[in-house]
Coordinates of C-alpha atoms in Angstrom, one line a residue:
G1 CA -0.1 0.0 0.0
C2 CA 2.7 2.6 0.8
I3 CA 4.6 1.9 -2.6
L4 CA 1.2 2.2 -4.4
N5 CA 0.5 5.6 -2.6
M6 CA 4.1 6.8 -3.7
I7 CA 3.2 6.1 -7.2
Y8 CA 0.0 7.4 -7.2
V9 CA 1.2 10.6 -5.6
Y10 CA 4.2 10.8 -8.3
L11 CA 1.8 10.4 -10.9
L12 CA -0.5 13.0 -9.9
M13 CA 2.1 15.5 -9.3
M14 CA 3.4 14.7 -12.9
V15 CA 0.5 15.2 -14.7
T16 CA -1.3 18.2 -12.8
Q17 CA 2.0 20.7 -12.4
R18 CA 2.8 22.5 -15.7
H19 CA 5.5 24.5 -14.1
I20 CA 7.6 24.3 -10.9
D21 CA 5.7 27.3 -9.3
D22 CA 2.1 25.7 -10.4
V23 CA -0.2 24.9 -7.5
N24 CA -2.6 23.0 -9.4
Y25 CA -1.7 19.9 -7.8
L26 CA -3.0 20.8 -4.4
P27 CA -6.6 20.2 -4.3
F28 CA -5.9 16.7 -6.0
I29 CA -3.0 15.8 -3.6
L30 CA -4.9 17.3 -0.4
G31 CA -8.1 15.3 -1.7
Y32 CA -6.1 12.2 -1.6
V33 CA -4.6 12.7 1.9
F34 CA -8.3 13.0 3.1
I35 CA -9.4 10.3 1.4
C36 CA -6.3 8.1 3.1
G37 CA -7.2 9.8 6.1
T38 CA -10.7 8.7 6.2
P39 CA -11.2 5.2 4.8
V40 CA -14.4 3.6 4.1
E41 CA -15.4 -0.2 3.9
I42 CA -16.0 -1.6 0.3
D43 CA -19.8 -1.2 0.6
Q44 CA -19.5 2.5 1.0
M45 CA -17.4 3.2 -1.8
G46 CA -20.2 4.1 -4.0
L47 CA -21.4 6.8 -1.9
R48 CA -18.2 8.1 -1.6
M49 CA -17.4 8.2 -5.2
L50 CA -20.8 9.9 -5.8
A51 CA -20.1 12.2 -3.2
A52 CA -16.8 13.0 -4.9
A53 CA -18.5 13.3 -8.2
L54 CA -21.0 16.0 -7.2
G55 CA -18.6 17.9 -5.1
G56 CA -16.8 18.0 -8.4
V57 CA -19.6 19.1 -10.5
L58 CA -20.4 21.9 -7.9
I59 CA -17.0 23.2 -7.9
G60 CA -16.8 23.2 -11.8
L61 CA -20.1 25.0 -12.0
S62 CA -19.1 27.6 -9.5
A63 CA -15.7 28.3 -11.2
G64 CA -17.6 28.2 -14.4
I65 CA -20.2 31.1 -13.4
Y66 CA -17.3 33.0 -11.6
S67 CA -15.3 32.8 -15.0
K68 CA -18.1 33.9 -17.2
K69 CA -18.7 37.1 -14.9
R70 CA -15.2 38.2 -15.4
N71 CA -15.1 37.5 -18.9
L72 CA -12.2 35.0 -18.4
K73 CA -11.0 32.6 -21.0
Y74 CA -9.5 29.5 -19.0
V75 CA -10.1 26.1 -20.3
V76 CA -9.2 22.9 -18.5
C77 CA -9.2 20.0 -20.7
L78 CA -7.5 16.6 -21.1
R79 CA -4.7 17.9 -23.4
N80 CA -3.3 20.1 -20.4
L81 CA -2.2 17.1 -18.5
H82 CA 1.1 16.1 -19.2
F83 CA 4.4 14.6 -18.0
T84 CA 7.0 17.1 -17.1
K85 CA 10.5 16.6 -18.2
D86 CA 12.0 19.5 -16.0
R87 CA 14.4 17.9 -13.4
V88 CA 13.4 20.0 -10.5
Q89 CA 9.6 19.2 -11.0
R90 CA 10.4 15.4 -11.0
V91 CA 12.7 15.7 -7.7
F92 CA 9.7 17.5 -6.2
A93 CA 7.1 15.0 -7.4
V94 CA 9.7 12.1 -5.7
K95 CA 9.9 14.3 -2.7
M96 CA 6.0 14.5 -2.3
A97 CA 5.3 11.1 -3.2
V98 CA 8.0 9.6 -0.7
G99 CA 6.9 12.0 2.0
L100 CA 3.1 11.2 1.7
G101 CA 3.8 7.6 1.1
I102 CA 5.4 7.1 4.7
A103 CA 3.2 9.6 6.5
V104 CA -0.1 7.7 5.3
L105 CA 1.9 4.5 6.3
L106 CA 2.7 6.0 9.8
G107 CA -1.0 7.4 10.2
Q108 CA -2.1 3.8 9.5
I109 CA 0.3 2.0 12.0
I110 CA -0.8 4.8 14.8
G111 CA -4.2 4.4 14.3
N112 CA -5.6 7.7 15.3
E113 CA -8.5 9.3 13.9
K114 CA -6.4 12.3 13.3
A115 CA -3.2 10.8 12.1
M116 CA -3.8 12.4 8.7
W117 CA -2.5 15.4 10.1
I118 CA 0.9 14.3 9.7
S119 CA 0.3 13.8 6.1
V120 CA -1.3 17.4 5.7
A121 CA 2.1 18.8 7.2
V122 CA 4.0 16.9 4.9
M123 CA 1.9 18.0 2.1
S124 CA 2.2 21.6 2.9
L125 CA 5.8 21.8 4.0
T126 CA 7.3 19.6 1.1
R127 CA 8.2 22.6 -1.5
P128 CA 10.3 22.3 -4.7
R129 CA 13.5 23.9 -3.2
Y130 CA 14.9 22.6 0.3
I131 CA 15.1 26.6 1.3
Q132 CA 11.4 26.7 1.0
T133 CA 10.7 23.9 3.1
K134 CA 13.2 25.4 5.8
D135 CA 11.3 28.4 6.0
R136 CA 8.0 27.1 6.0
I137 CA 8.7 25.0 9.3
P138 CA 9.0 27.7 12.0
K139 CA 6.0 29.5 10.4
R140 CA 3.7 26.3 10.5
F141 CA 5.0 25.6 14.0
F142 CA 4.5 28.8 15.9
G143 CA 1.4 29.6 13.9
T144 CA -0.2 26.3 15.1
V145 CA 1.2 27.2 18.6
I146 CA -0.8 30.7 18.2
G147 CA -3.6 29.0 16.8
C148 CA -3.9 26.4 19.7
I149 CA -4.0 29.5 21.7
L150 CA -6.6 31.5 19.8
F151 CA -8.3 28.6 19.8
L152 CA -8.7 28.3 23.8
V153 CA -9.6 31.9 23.9
I154 CA -12.1 32.0 21.4
F155 CA -14.0 28.7 21.7
Q156 CA -13.3 27.9 25.5
L157 CA -13.7 31.9 26.9
L158 CA -15.6 33.7 24.5
V159 CA -17.8 32.0 22.0
P160 CA -20.4 29.5 23.5
Q161 CA -20.7 26.2 21.8
S162 CA -24.0 26.8 20.3
F163 CA -22.5 29.4 18.2
S164 CA -19.3 27.6 17.2
F165 CA -20.4 26.7 13.6
L166 CA -20.9 30.3 12.9
A167 CA -17.7 31.2 14.5
V168 CA -15.8 28.8 12.2
A169 CA -17.9 30.0 9.1
V170 CA -16.6 33.7 9.8
L171 CA -13.0 32.3 10.4
S172 CA -13.0 30.4 7.1
Y173 CA -14.0 33.5 5.1
I174 CA -11.4 35.4 6.7
Y175 CA -8.8 32.8 5.4
T176 CA -9.9 33.3 1.8
F177 CA -8.4 36.7 2.2
I178 CA -5.1 35.9 4.2
K179 CA -1.9 35.0 1.7
D180 CA 0.6 34.9 4.6
Y181 CA 1.3 31.3 5.3
F182 CA 1.9 32.0 9.3
M183 CA -1.5 33.6 9.5
Q184 CA -3.2 31.0 7.4
M185 CA -1.7 28.2 10.0
V186 CA -3.1 30.1 12.7
L187 CA -6.8 30.0 11.4
V188 CA -6.1 26.5 10.0
T189 CA -5.3 25.2 13.5
V190 CA -8.6 26.7 14.9
N191 CA -10.9 25.6 12.4
A192 CA -9.1 21.9 12.9
L193 CA -9.5 21.8 16.7
V194 CA -13.1 23.0 16.6
V195 CA -13.7 19.7 14.5
A196 CA -11.2 17.6 16.6
I197 CA -13.2 18.3 19.8
T198 CA -15.9 16.5 18.6
I199 CA -13.4 13.3 19.0
F200 CA -11.0 14.2 21.6
D201 CA -11.4 16.4 24.7
T202 CA -9.4 19.7 24.5
P203 CA -5.9 19.1 26.1
E204 CA -5.8 15.7 23.8
A205 CA -6.6 17.4 20.6
I206 CA -4.0 20.1 21.2
I207 CA -1.1 17.8 22.2
T208 CA -2.3 15.5 19.1
R209 CA -2.0 18.7 16.9
L210 CA 1.1 19.5 18.0
T211 CA 2.6 15.8 18.1
F212 CA 1.3 15.0 14.5
L213 CA 2.8 18.5 13.3
L214 CA 6.3 17.8 14.8
A215 CA 6.0 14.3 13.1
G216 CA 5.2 15.9 9.8
S217 CA 7.7 18.4 10.0
L218 CA 10.5 16.2 10.7
L219 CA 9.5 14.0 7.8
A220 CA 9.4 16.7 5.5
Y221 CA 12.6 18.2 6.8
L222 CA 14.6 15.1 6.5
I223 CA 13.4 14.0 3.0
G224 CA 14.2 17.8 1.7
R225 CA 17.6 17.6 3.4
F226 CA 18.1 14.2 1.5
Y227 CA 17.2 15.3 -1.7
Y228 CA 18.8 18.6 -1.5
Y229 CA 22.3 17.2 -0.9
R230 CA 21.8 14.7 -3.6
Y231 CA 20.3 17.1 -6.3
G232 CA 20.9 20.4 -4.9
S233 CA 17.2 21.4 -4.8

C-alpha cells in the first residue's frame, strides 16, 4: 500500500503541475490525503464516489460562473495534462510521493482518527526547493501554537458552543483573504481543533495536533535535506 501511494502521488504530481511554481496539484493531493485519512468499507465506496463526483460538479459550476462573470477565457481539458521533463519538478514529485507514502503508512500504523494531520503537514511543508521547506517549518509550528492559544480564547472562553459553527464560518471566510502562510496556519489550526474536539477532549486535541505536526515537519525536513544534498534542490 505504501508503494502504491508513492506511485499514485508521483503520477498525480507529474500530470497536474505544468511548471515549478504551479499549485494546481494542491486540491488533488489534499483530496487524496483526506481520502487516505478517512477510509471507508467497500460497501460505502459507491457513496463516496458519488459524493466526490457531485463535489466536482459543484466546484466546476461555481468556477464556470465566476469565470463567465469576469469574461475570463480559461479552459481545463485533457490536453493540459502532461508529464513534465523538468528535473526540479521530477525531484519535487518524488519528494512529495515519498513523504506522503511514509506519512500515510505512519498514520495507518498509529491508528489515530486524526493521524492524517501528519500527511497534511508533509504535503504543506514539502516544497520544490529545500530552502522553502526550511522557511515554512517554523512558520507552521509557531502558527499552530498561536492557533491553539487563539482556539482556547475564542472557543473555551468567549464563544458559546452553540455558536461554534458560525465562528468557524467567519474564520474560514477571513482565511480566503489571507496570503501570509503564518496567519493561514493560525486559522487552519483553530478550525481543525474545533472539529477535533468532537472526537477528543481539548487537551488531547491540542497535544495530538502538535505531536503530529512535529512528526510531519521532521519527515518533510529529512526528505527535503536528503534530496537537497543529492540533487541540490
